[in-house]
PDB file of C-alpha atoms and ligand atoms in Angstrom:
ATOM      1  CA  UNK A   1     -12.751 172.498   4.927  1.00 42.00           C
ATOM      2  CA  UNK A   2     -15.504 169.873   5.144  1.00 46.00           C
ATOM      3  CA  UNK A   3     -16.335 167.978   8.315  1.00 51.00           C
ATOM      4  CA  UNK A   4     -12.825 166.818   9.120  1.00 64.00           C
ATOM      5  CA  UNK A   5     -12.455 168.074  12.714  1.00 66.00           C
ATOM      6  CA  UNK A   6      -8.686 167.564  12.541  1.00 66.00           C
ATOM      7  CA  UNK A   7      -8.583 170.501  10.120  1.00 70.00           C
ATOM      8  CA  UNK A   8     -10.505 172.850  12.374  1.00 89.00           C
ATOM      9  CA  UNK A   9      -9.337 175.650  14.617  1.00 93.00           C
ATOM     10  CA  UNK A  10      -8.174 174.377  17.993  1.00 93.00           C
ATOM     11  CA  UNK A  11      -7.487 177.253  20.428  1.00 96.00           C
ATOM     12  CA  UNK A  12      -5.673 174.952  22.850  1.00 95.00           C
ATOM     13  CA  UNK A  13      -3.237 173.834  20.161  1.00 93.00           C
ATOM     14  CA  UNK A  14      -2.454 177.426  19.111  1.00 96.00           C
ATOM     15  CA  UNK A  15      -1.931 178.539  22.716  1.00 97.00           C
ATOM     16  CA  UNK A  16       0.363 175.587  23.430  1.00 96.00           C
ATOM     17  CA  UNK A  17       2.256 176.060  20.172  1.00 95.00           C
ATOM     18  CA  UNK A  18       3.072 179.709  20.930  1.00 97.00           C
ATOM     19  CA  UNK A  19       3.667 179.024  24.629  1.00 97.00           C
ATOM     20  CA  UNK A  20       6.430 176.612  23.674  1.00 96.00           C
ATOM     21  CA  UNK A  21       7.642 178.836  20.804  1.00 95.00           C
ATOM     22  CA  UNK A  22       8.423 181.274  23.608  1.00 96.00           C
ATOM     23  CA  UNK A  23      11.412 183.595  23.179  1.00 95.00           C
ATOM     24  CA  UNK A  24      11.858 182.598  19.526  1.00 96.00           C
ATOM     25  CA  UNK A  25       8.858 184.820  18.784  1.00 94.00           C
ATOM     26  CA  UNK A  26      10.785 187.830  20.145  1.00 96.00           C
ATOM     27  CA  UNK A  27      13.833 186.912  18.007  1.00 94.00           C
ATOM     28  CA  UNK A  28      11.869 186.099  14.849  1.00 92.00           C
ATOM     29  CA  UNK A  29      11.552 189.594  13.374  1.00 93.00           C
ATOM     30  CA  UNK A  30      15.270 190.354  13.642  1.00 92.00           C
ATOM     31  CA  UNK A  31      16.705 186.954  12.657  1.00 91.00           C
ATOM     32  CA  UNK A  32      17.346 187.496   8.939  1.00 92.00           C
ATOM     33  CA  UNK A  33      17.450 190.410   6.537  1.00 93.00           C
ATOM     34  CA  UNK A  34      14.001 189.562   5.197  1.00 92.00           C
ATOM     35  CA  UNK A  35      12.589 189.331   8.742  1.00 94.00           C
ATOM     36  CA  UNK A  36      13.899 192.841   9.306  1.00 96.00           C
ATOM     37  CA  UNK A  37      12.325 194.018   6.056  1.00 96.00           C
ATOM     38  CA  UNK A  38       9.090 192.345   7.126  1.00 96.00           C
ATOM     39  CA  UNK A  39       9.247 194.193  10.450  1.00 97.00           C
ATOM     40  CA  UNK A  40       9.984 197.576   8.839  1.00 97.00           C
ATOM     41  CA  UNK A  41       7.150 197.209   6.294  1.00 97.00           C
ATOM     42  CA  UNK A  42       4.680 196.537   9.106  1.00 98.00           C
ATOM     43  CA  UNK A  43       6.038 199.471  11.150  1.00 98.00           C
ATOM     44  CA  UNK A  44       5.565 201.836   8.207  1.00 98.00           C
ATOM     45  CA  UNK A  45       1.941 200.727   7.877  1.00 98.00           C
ATOM     46  CA  UNK A  46       1.397 201.263  11.602  1.00 98.00           C
ATOM     47  CA  UNK A  47       2.870 204.756  11.373  1.00 98.00           C
ATOM     48  CA  UNK A  48       0.457 205.680   8.567  1.00 98.00           C
ATOM     49  CA  UNK A  49      -2.720 204.519  10.311  1.00 98.00           C
ATOM     50  CA  UNK A  50      -2.174 204.794  14.074  1.00 98.00           C
ATOM     51  CA  UNK A  51      -2.013 208.220  15.691  1.00 98.00           C
ATOM     52  CA  UNK A  52      -0.955 209.538  19.071  1.00 98.00           C
ATOM     53  CA  UNK A  53      -3.795 209.141  21.573  1.00 98.00           C
ATOM     54  CA  UNK A  54      -5.584 206.362  19.629  1.00 98.00           C
ATOM     55  CA  UNK A  55      -6.983 203.515  21.720  1.00 98.00           C
ATOM     56  CA  UNK A  56      -5.744 200.413  19.946  1.00 98.00           C
ATOM     57  CA  UNK A  57      -6.385 196.688  20.364  1.00 98.00           C
ATOM     58  CA  UNK A  58      -3.351 194.658  19.344  1.00 98.00           C
ATOM     59  CA  UNK A  59      -4.648 191.096  18.954  1.00 98.00           C
ATOM     60  CA  UNK A  60      -2.183 188.220  18.590  1.00 98.00           C
ATOM     61  CA  UNK A  61       0.479 190.658  19.745  1.00 98.00           C
ATOM     62  CA  UNK A  62       3.121 188.012  20.435  1.00 98.00           C
ATOM     63  CA  UNK A  63       6.305 188.965  22.239  1.00 98.00           C
ATOM     64  CA  UNK A  64       5.940 192.704  21.752  1.00 98.00           C
ATOM     65  CA  UNK A  65       7.966 193.932  18.774  1.00 98.00           C
ATOM     66  CA  UNK A  66       4.998 195.887  17.402  1.00 98.00           C
ATOM     67  CA  UNK A  67       3.628 196.716  20.849  1.00 98.00           C
ATOM     68  CA  UNK A  68       6.766 198.754  21.513  1.00 98.00           C
ATOM     69  CA  UNK A  69       6.471 200.547  18.149  1.00 98.00           C
ATOM     70  CA  UNK A  70       2.797 201.313  18.792  1.00 98.00           C
ATOM     71  CA  UNK A  71       3.607 202.710  22.216  1.00 98.00           C
ATOM     72  CA  UNK A  72       6.282 204.912  20.601  1.00 98.00           C
ATOM     73  CA  UNK A  73       3.629 206.226  18.210  1.00 98.00           C
ATOM     74  CA  UNK A  74       1.693 207.371  21.280  1.00 98.00           C
ATOM     75  CA  UNK A  75      -1.117 204.798  21.109  1.00 98.00           C
ATOM     76  CA  UNK A  76      -2.921 203.642  24.210  1.00 98.00           C
ATOM     77  CA  UNK A  77      -2.840 199.881  23.868  1.00 98.00           C
ATOM     78  CA  UNK A  78      -4.749 196.826  24.916  1.00 98.00           C
ATOM     79  CA  UNK A  79      -2.499 193.848  24.242  1.00 98.00           C
ATOM     80  CA  UNK A  80      -4.256 190.515  23.684  1.00 98.00           C
ATOM     81  CA  UNK A  81      -2.892 187.091  22.840  1.00 98.00           C
ATOM     82  CA  UNK A  82      -4.182 183.552  23.161  1.00 98.00           C
ATOM     83  CA  UNK A  83      -0.831 182.347  24.525  1.00 98.00           C
ATOM     84  CA  UNK A  84      -0.247 183.149  28.223  1.00 98.00           C
ATOM     85  CA  UNK A  85       3.499 182.841  27.651  1.00 98.00           C
ATOM     86  CA  UNK A  86       3.448 185.374  24.802  1.00 98.00           C
ATOM     87  CA  UNK A  87       1.461 187.765  27.001  1.00 98.00           C
ATOM     88  CA  UNK A  88       4.076 187.333  29.733  1.00 98.00           C
ATOM     89  CA  UNK A  89       6.935 187.950  27.267  1.00 98.00           C
ATOM     90  CA  UNK A  90       5.108 190.924  25.777  1.00 98.00           C
ATOM     91  CA  UNK A  91       4.793 192.595  29.170  1.00 98.00           C
ATOM     92  CA  UNK A  92       8.432 191.855  30.089  1.00 98.00           C
ATOM     93  CA  UNK A  93       9.803 193.104  26.740  1.00 98.00           C
ATOM     94  CA  UNK A  94       7.595 196.191  26.689  1.00 98.00           C
ATOM     95  CA  UNK A  95       8.661 197.104  30.224  1.00 98.00           C
ATOM     96  CA  UNK A  96      12.338 196.489  29.365  1.00 98.00           C
ATOM     97  CA  UNK A  97      11.989 198.833  26.369  1.00 98.00           C
ATOM     98  CA  UNK A  98      10.523 201.558  28.602  1.00 98.00           C
ATOM     99  CA  UNK A  99       7.260 201.449  26.633  1.00 98.00           C
ATOM    100  CA  UNK A 100       4.883 200.044  29.267  1.00 98.00           C
ATOM    101  CA  UNK A 101       3.203 203.421  29.843  1.00 98.00           C
ATOM    102  CA  UNK A 102       1.587 202.955  26.431  1.00 98.00           C
ATOM    103  CA  UNK A 103      -0.190 199.767  27.517  1.00 98.00           C
ATOM    104  CA  UNK A 104      -3.519 199.983  29.371  1.00 98.00           C
ATOM    105  CA  UNK A 105      -3.898 196.226  29.785  1.00 98.00           C
ATOM    106  CA  UNK A 106      -2.403 192.857  28.880  1.00 98.00           C
ATOM    107  CA  UNK A 107      -4.977 190.095  28.353  1.00 98.00           C
ATOM    108  CA  UNK A 108      -5.026 186.417  27.497  1.00 98.00           C
ATOM    109  CA  UNK A 109      -7.797 186.458  24.902  1.00 98.00           C
ATOM    110  CA  UNK A 110      -8.898 184.631  21.767  1.00 98.00           C
ATOM    111  CA  UNK A 111      -9.491 186.955  18.801  1.00 98.00           C
ATOM    112  CA  UNK A 112     -12.345 184.688  17.670  1.00 98.00           C
ATOM    113  CA  UNK A 113     -14.342 185.830  20.728  1.00 98.00           C
ATOM    114  CA  UNK A 114     -13.662 189.369  21.896  1.00 98.00           C
ATOM    115  CA  UNK A 115     -17.026 189.687  23.669  1.00 98.00           C
ATOM    116  CA  UNK A 116     -15.296 191.153  26.717  1.00 98.00           C
ATOM    117  CA  UNK A 117     -14.864 194.347  24.606  1.00 98.00           C
ATOM    118  CA  UNK A 118     -18.019 196.276  23.667  1.00 98.00           C
ATOM    119  CA  UNK A 119     -18.579 197.320  20.061  1.00 97.00           C
ATOM    120  CA  UNK A 120     -16.583 200.390  19.066  1.00 96.00           C
ATOM    121  CA  UNK A 121     -14.182 200.187  22.030  1.00 97.00           C
ATOM    122  CA  UNK A 122     -11.104 201.056  19.981  1.00 98.00           C
ATOM    123  CA  UNK A 123     -10.021 203.622  17.402  1.00 98.00           C
ATOM    124  CA  UNK A 124      -8.076 200.889  15.598  1.00 98.00           C
ATOM    125  CA  UNK A 125      -7.466 197.151  15.834  1.00 98.00           C
ATOM    126  CA  UNK A 126      -4.440 195.180  14.739  1.00 98.00           C
ATOM    127  CA  UNK A 127      -4.013 191.532  13.828  1.00 98.00           C
ATOM    128  CA  UNK A 128      -0.474 191.282  12.470  1.00 98.00           C
ATOM    129  CA  UNK A 129       1.708 188.249  11.869  1.00 96.00           C
ATOM    130  CA  UNK A 130      -0.859 185.721  10.707  1.00 95.00           C
ATOM    131  CA  UNK A 131      -3.628 186.141  13.292  1.00 98.00           C
ATOM    132  CA  UNK A 132      -6.322 185.315  10.723  1.00 98.00           C
ATOM    133  CA  UNK A 133      -4.174 182.510   9.295  1.00 97.00           C
ATOM    134  CA  UNK A 134      -4.004 180.786  12.686  1.00 97.00           C
ATOM    135  CA  UNK A 135      -7.786 181.059  13.094  1.00 97.00           C
ATOM    136  CA  UNK A 136      -8.217 178.514  10.242  1.00 95.00           C
ATOM    137  CA  UNK A 137     -11.969 177.916   9.764  1.00 95.00           C
ATOM    138  CA  UNK A 138     -12.759 180.613  12.402  1.00 96.00           C
ATOM    139  CA  UNK A 139     -11.025 183.377  10.418  1.00 97.00           C
ATOM    140  CA  UNK A 140     -14.391 184.952   9.535  1.00 97.00           C
ATOM    141  CA  UNK A 141     -15.217 185.201  13.246  1.00 97.00           C
ATOM    142  CA  UNK A 142     -11.817 186.702  14.029  1.00 98.00           C
ATOM    143  CA  UNK A 143     -12.182 189.415  11.374  1.00 98.00           C
ATOM    144  CA  UNK A 144     -15.796 190.144  12.402  1.00 97.00           C
ATOM    145  CA  UNK A 145     -14.671 190.566  15.999  1.00 98.00           C
ATOM    146  CA  UNK A 146     -11.830 192.945  15.061  1.00 98.00           C
ATOM    147  CA  UNK A 147     -14.277 195.004  12.979  1.00 97.00           C
ATOM    148  CA  UNK A 148     -16.929 194.993  15.716  1.00 97.00           C
ATOM    149  CA  UNK A 149     -14.639 196.286  18.468  1.00 97.00           C
ATOM    150  CA  UNK A 150     -13.333 199.078  16.199  1.00 97.00           C
ATOM    151  CA  UNK A 151     -15.207 202.382  15.948  1.00 96.00           C
ATOM    152  CA  UNK A 152     -17.101 202.804  12.668  1.00 95.00           C
ATOM    153  CA  UNK A 153     -14.643 203.913   9.987  1.00 94.00           C
ATOM    154  CA  UNK A 154     -11.621 203.072  12.116  1.00 97.00           C
ATOM    155  CA  UNK A 155      -8.815 201.040  10.550  1.00 98.00           C
ATOM    156  CA  UNK A 156      -8.263 197.322  11.105  1.00 98.00           C
ATOM    157  CA  UNK A 157      -4.680 196.435  10.231  1.00 98.00           C
ATOM    158  CA  UNK A 158      -4.089 192.838   9.219  1.00 98.00           C
ATOM    159  CA  UNK A 159      -1.309 190.647   7.948  1.00 98.00           C
ATOM    160  CA  UNK A 160      -1.709 187.050   6.872  1.00 98.00           C
ATOM    161  CA  UNK A 161       0.629 184.298   5.760  1.00 97.00           C
ATOM    162  CA  UNK A 162       1.002 184.110   1.981  1.00 96.00           C
ATOM    163  CA  UNK A 163       0.826 180.761   0.205  1.00 96.00           C
ATOM    164  CA  UNK A 164       2.944 181.641  -2.830  1.00 95.00           C
ATOM    165  CA  UNK A 165       5.512 183.612  -0.870  1.00 94.00           C
ATOM    166  CA  UNK A 166       5.775 180.770   1.634  1.00 92.00           C
ATOM    167  CA  UNK A 167       6.359 178.357  -1.222  1.00 92.00           C
ATOM    168  CA  UNK A 168       9.116 180.604  -2.590  1.00 91.00           C
ATOM    169  CA  UNK A 169      10.810 180.884   0.804  1.00 90.00           C
ATOM    170  CA  UNK A 170      10.426 177.232   1.811  1.00 89.00           C
ATOM    171  CA  UNK A 171      10.935 175.572  -1.581  1.00 90.00           C
ATOM    172  CA  UNK A 172      13.684 173.186  -0.319  1.00 89.00           C
ATOM    173  CA  UNK A 173      11.433 172.050   2.558  1.00 85.00           C
ATOM    174  CA  UNK A 174       8.518 171.580   0.145  1.00 86.00           C
ATOM    175  CA  UNK A 175      10.681 169.389  -2.089  1.00 89.00           C
ATOM    176  CA  UNK A 176      11.932 167.433   0.935  1.00 87.00           C
ATOM    177  CA  UNK A 177       8.301 166.813   1.981  1.00 82.00           C
ATOM    178  CA  UNK A 178       7.474 165.670  -1.546  1.00 84.00           C
ATOM    179  CA  UNK A 179      10.453 163.275  -1.443  1.00 86.00           C
ATOM    180  CA  UNK A 180       9.194 161.875   1.882  1.00 82.00           C
ATOM    181  CA  UNK A 181       5.856 161.017   0.297  1.00 79.00           C
ATOM    182  CA  UNK A 182       3.820 163.798   1.946  1.00 82.00           C
ATOM    183  CA  UNK A 183       1.869 164.178  -1.286  1.00 83.00           C
ATOM    184  CA  UNK A 184      -1.534 164.358   0.407  1.00 84.00           C
ATOM    185  CA  UNK A 185      -0.520 167.141   2.813  1.00 84.00           C
ATOM    186  CA  UNK A 186       1.062 169.099  -0.036  1.00 87.00           C
ATOM    187  CA  UNK A 187      -1.998 168.637  -2.255  1.00 88.00           C
ATOM    188  CA  UNK A 188      -4.261 169.889   0.567  1.00 87.00           C
ATOM    189  CA  UNK A 189      -2.007 172.882   1.129  1.00 89.00           C
ATOM    190  CA  UNK A 190      -1.942 173.682  -2.560  1.00 91.00           C
ATOM    191  CA  UNK A 191      -5.685 173.399  -3.095  1.00 92.00           C
ATOM    192  CA  UNK A 192      -7.068 174.746   0.203  1.00 92.00           C
ATOM    193  CA  UNK A 193      -4.187 176.788   1.649  1.00 93.00           C
ATOM    194  CA  UNK A 194      -4.568 174.841   4.911  1.00 92.00           C
ATOM    195  CA  UNK A 195      -1.437 173.518   6.552  1.00 89.00           C
ATOM    196  CA  UNK A 196      -2.939 171.193   9.148  1.00 83.00           C
ATOM    197  CA  UNK A 197      -1.149 167.873   9.435  1.00 75.00           C
ATOM    198  CA  UNK A 198      -2.220 166.692  12.888  1.00 69.00           C
ATOM    199  CA  UNK A 199      -1.803 163.046  11.855  1.00 65.00           C
ATOM    200  CA  UNK A 200       1.851 163.361  10.747  1.00 63.00           C
ATOM    201  CA  UNK A 201       2.984 166.297  12.891  1.00 71.00           C
ATOM    202  CA  UNK A 202       0.775 166.655  16.000  1.00 67.00           C
ATOM    203  CA  UNK A 203       2.579 169.729  17.402  1.00 73.00           C
ATOM    204  CA  UNK A 204       2.879 171.481  14.049  1.00 83.00           C
ATOM    205  CA  UNK A 205       2.574 175.023  12.774  1.00 87.00           C
ATOM    206  CA  UNK A 206      -1.060 174.876  11.672  1.00 92.00           C
ATOM    207  CA  UNK A 207      -2.349 177.801   9.675  1.00 94.00           C
ATOM    208  CA  UNK A 208      -4.209 178.917   6.606  1.00 95.00           C
ATOM    209  CA  UNK A 209      -2.087 180.456   3.865  1.00 96.00           C
ATOM    210  CA  UNK A 210      -3.822 182.875   1.543  1.00 97.00           C
ATOM    211  CA  UNK A 211      -3.557 183.652  -2.129  1.00 97.00           C
ATOM    212  CA  UNK A 212      -4.124 187.378  -2.754  1.00 96.00           C
ATOM    213  CA  UNK A 213      -7.266 186.832  -4.833  1.00 96.00           C
ATOM    214  CA  UNK A 214      -8.688 184.758  -1.982  1.00 97.00           C
ATOM    215  CA  UNK A 215      -7.705 187.268   0.711  1.00 97.00           C
ATOM    216  CA  UNK A 216      -9.229 190.126  -1.266  1.00 96.00           C
ATOM    217  CA  UNK A 217     -12.486 188.184  -1.735  1.00 96.00           C
ATOM    218  CA  UNK A 218     -12.502 187.265   1.968  1.00 97.00           C
ATOM    219  CA  UNK A 219     -12.190 190.944   2.945  1.00 96.00           C
ATOM    220  CA  UNK A 220     -14.874 191.887   0.437  1.00 95.00           C
ATOM    221  CA  UNK A 221     -17.237 189.296   2.023  1.00 95.00           C
ATOM    222  CA  UNK A 222     -16.927 191.211   5.275  1.00 96.00           C
ATOM    223  CA  UNK A 223     -18.027 194.421   3.574  1.00 85.00           C
ATOM    224  CA  UNK A 224     -14.610 195.966   4.089  1.00 91.00           C
ATOM    225  CA  UNK A 225     -13.106 198.693   2.040  1.00 95.00           C
ATOM    226  CA  UNK A 226      -9.400 197.994   1.498  1.00 96.00           C
ATOM    227  CA  UNK A 227      -7.548 201.236   2.260  1.00 97.00           C
ATOM    228  CA  UNK A 228      -4.082 199.791   1.675  1.00 97.00           C
ATOM    229  CA  UNK A 229      -2.647 196.451   0.573  1.00 97.00           C
ATOM    230  CA  UNK A 230       0.924 195.328   0.092  1.00 97.00           C
ATOM    231  CA  UNK A 231       3.278 192.452   0.722  1.00 96.00           C
ATOM    232  CA  UNK A 232       6.066 192.266   3.251  1.00 95.00           C
ATOM    233  CA  UNK A 233       9.372 190.962   1.895  1.00 90.00           C
ATOM    234  CA  UNK A 234       9.723 190.579  -1.831  1.00 91.00           C
ATOM    235  CA  UNK A 235      13.264 190.845  -3.288  1.00 90.00           C
ATOM    236  CA  UNK A 236      14.710 190.560   0.215  1.00 91.00           C
ATOM    237  CA  UNK A 237      13.555 186.925   0.557  1.00 89.00           C
ATOM    238  CA  UNK A 238      15.892 185.603  -2.126  1.00 86.00           C
ATOM    239  CA  UNK A 239      18.801 187.880  -1.223  1.00 90.00           C
ATOM    240  CA  UNK A 240      18.939 187.498   2.545  1.00 88.00           C
ATOM    241  CA  UNK A 241      22.633 186.557   2.626  1.00 92.00           C
ATOM    242  CA  UNK A 242      23.701 189.481   0.438  1.00 92.00           C
ATOM    243  CA  UNK A 243      21.651 191.861   2.607  1.00 93.00           C
ATOM    244  CA  UNK A 244      22.965 190.595   5.935  1.00 92.00           C
ATOM    245  CA  UNK A 245      24.150 193.489   8.129  1.00 93.00           C
ATOM    246  CA  UNK A 246      23.378 196.188   5.532  1.00 95.00           C
ATOM    247  CA  UNK A 247      21.096 197.908   8.075  1.00 94.00           C
ATOM    248  CA  UNK A 248      24.210 198.681  10.153  1.00 93.00           C
ATOM    249  CA  UNK A 249      27.004 198.912   7.583  1.00 96.00           C
ATOM    250  CA  UNK A 250      25.131 200.967   4.957  1.00 96.00           C
ATOM    251  CA  UNK A 251      22.013 202.598   6.415  1.00 96.00           C
ATOM    252  CA  UNK A 252      21.352 204.687   3.296  1.00 97.00           C
ATOM    253  CA  UNK A 253      21.299 201.508   1.132  1.00 96.00           C
ATOM    254  CA  UNK A 254      19.017 199.885   3.687  1.00 96.00           C
ATOM    255  CA  UNK A 255      16.597 202.799   3.515  1.00 97.00           C
ATOM    256  CA  UNK A 256      16.707 202.642  -0.293  1.00 97.00           C
ATOM    257  CA  UNK A 257      15.878 198.920  -0.129  1.00 96.00           C
ATOM    258  CA  UNK A 258      12.960 199.539   2.246  1.00 97.00           C
ATOM    259  CA  UNK A 259      11.611 202.305   0.005  1.00 97.00           C
ATOM    260  CA  UNK A 260      11.817 200.010  -3.030  1.00 96.00           C
ATOM    261  CA  UNK A 261      10.195 197.108  -1.185  1.00 96.00           C
ATOM    262  CA  UNK A 262       7.418 199.385   0.004  1.00 96.00           C
ATOM    263  CA  UNK A 263       6.813 200.705  -3.495  1.00 96.00           C
ATOM    264  CA  UNK A 264       6.990 197.386  -5.368  1.00 96.00           C
ATOM    265  CA  UNK A 265       5.035 195.271  -2.881  1.00 95.00           C
ATOM    266  CA  UNK A 266       1.935 197.374  -3.467  1.00 95.00           C
ATOM    267  CA  UNK A 267       1.785 195.894  -6.993  1.00 94.00           C
ATOM    268  CA  UNK A 268      -0.674 192.974  -7.246  1.00 88.00           C
ATOM    269  CA  UNK A 269       2.056 190.799  -8.811  1.00 88.00           C
ATOM    270  CA  UNK A 270       4.261 191.235  -5.764  1.00 94.00           C
ATOM    271  CA  UNK A 271       1.696 190.856  -2.978  1.00 95.00           C
ATOM    272  CA  UNK A 272       1.398 187.115  -3.578  1.00 95.00           C
ATOM    273  CA  UNK A 273       5.183 186.714  -3.698  1.00 93.00           C
ATOM    274  CA  UNK A 274       5.792 188.185  -0.266  1.00 94.00           C
ATOM    275  CA  UNK A 275       5.805 186.019   2.859  1.00 94.00           C
ATOM    276  CA  UNK A 276       3.055 188.124   4.445  1.00 96.00           C
ATOM    277  CA  UNK A 277       0.235 190.125   2.889  1.00 97.00           C
ATOM    278  CA  UNK A 278      -0.711 193.307   4.733  1.00 98.00           C
ATOM    279  CA  UNK A 279      -4.148 194.890   4.399  1.00 98.00           C
ATOM    280  CA  UNK A 280      -5.668 197.885   6.114  1.00 98.00           C
ATOM    281  CA  UNK A 281      -9.453 197.725   5.962  1.00 98.00           C
ATOM    282  CA  UNK A 282     -12.391 199.804   7.093  1.00 96.00           C
ATOM    283  CA  UNK A 283     -15.962 198.627   7.362  1.00 84.00           C
ATOM    284  CA  UNK A 284     -17.932 199.859   4.330  1.00 75.00           C
TER     285      UNK A 284
HETATM  286  C1  SAM B   1       3.487 184.699  14.572  1.00 80.36           C
HETATM  287  S1  SAM B   1       2.964 185.482  16.027  1.00 80.36           S
HETATM  288  C2  SAM B   1       2.844 187.186  15.525  1.00 80.36           C
HETATM  289  C3  SAM B   1       3.104 188.155  16.654  1.00 80.36           C
HETATM  290  C4  SAM B   1       3.047 189.626  16.237  1.00 80.36           C
HETATM  291  N1  SAM B   1       1.693 190.052  15.997  1.00 80.36           N
HETATM  292  C5  SAM B   1       3.867 189.852  14.983  1.00 80.36           C
HETATM  293  O1  SAM B   1       3.275 190.123  13.930  1.00 80.36           O
HETATM  294  O2  SAM B   1       5.086 189.750  15.057  1.00 80.36           O
HETATM  295  C6  SAM B   1       1.252 185.052  16.139  1.00 80.36           C
HETATM  296  C7  SAM B   1       0.682 185.399  17.508  1.00 80.36           C
HETATM  297  O3  SAM B   1      -0.746 185.314  17.426  1.00 80.36           O
HETATM  298  C8  SAM B   1      -1.230 184.641  18.569  1.00 80.36           C
HETATM  299  N2  SAM B   1      -2.529 184.056  18.210  1.00 80.36           N
HETATM  300  C9  SAM B   1      -2.780 183.086  17.313  1.00 80.36           C
HETATM  301  N3  SAM B   1      -4.101 182.857  17.234  1.00 80.36           N
HETATM  302  C10 SAM B   1      -4.702 183.712  18.102  1.00 80.36           C
HETATM  303  C11 SAM B   1      -6.047 183.971  18.460  1.00 80.36           C
HETATM  304  N4  SAM B   1      -7.058 183.281  17.936  1.00 80.36           N
HETATM  305  N5  SAM B   1      -6.299 184.942  19.343  1.00 80.36           N
HETATM  306  C12 SAM B   1      -5.291 185.644  19.916  1.00 80.36           C
HETATM  307  N6  SAM B   1      -3.987 185.435  19.627  1.00 80.36           N
HETATM  308  C13 SAM B   1      -3.695 184.483  18.720  1.00 80.36           C
HETATM  309  C14 SAM B   1      -0.153 183.636  18.906  1.00 80.36           C
HETATM  310  O4  SAM B   1      -0.219 183.183  20.233  1.00 80.36           O
HETATM  311  C15 SAM B   1       1.118 184.439  18.597  1.00 80.36           C
HETATM  312  O5  SAM B   1       1.583 185.143  19.722  1.00 80.36           O
END
């Protein structure tokens, strides 16, 4: 990552990016078949590790898709996001879903500095949907903070953006960038996993994309035991059109697909191929 400040975490940029992303964040997890698979895989992980009555910090909660599911599981939530607009949407969507009783507080907060919460405040902490990816060079701080605010032995549930899976999904865009002469940005992305092109795209989607070997080593550096690891969306990514509407027209096929995706994405060969990599960790 070197000394190039343009590559570093900029909380103002992230907040502005997700403020203007707005409602699209609420739509994102139901837009395509693979988004729906992504959503369901995350929900299944939540259901395994979060229990009724748990006090849970949901950091980078976005517009509330998982907040509502967590409230339905009976968790007592603190919702935190760096984007004031996402916090506003989260509260509105959670109230509209009748799930607001599950939320103790909504907060505009940066996961890289959770000092407002004492150590061990929560039974579990969640950073789904690329929270650590958006923290760029501050991702160590973000993970340390999530671990610190969680009770010893409590789960921290994470999902990050996958480099190889992103390449698979966005191959046409990658080739278009290559044709436009964006060789330097692509080389940086390939070698470092950092997508930070402030010079060519000032308002861009800046994040760090992980390879599985790198993510595993990163977790290990934080003295975390990995309780569960899997990808979210594998076969579904390349078959989105064929799967469109199956969740309504053929629910038993949809369940079969989700069961297969859940099974296969726990294999190391599939974790890298998914768009997101999910890990549940506990401090050693
Ligand atoms: C892609 S959305 C994911 C939302 C939701 N967790 C999900 O998985 O669908 C990423 C969210 O993380 C928030 N975010 C990014 N960096 C953050 C940080 N350092 N602290 C708190 N929230 C952050 C963004 O504002 C955005 O709402």
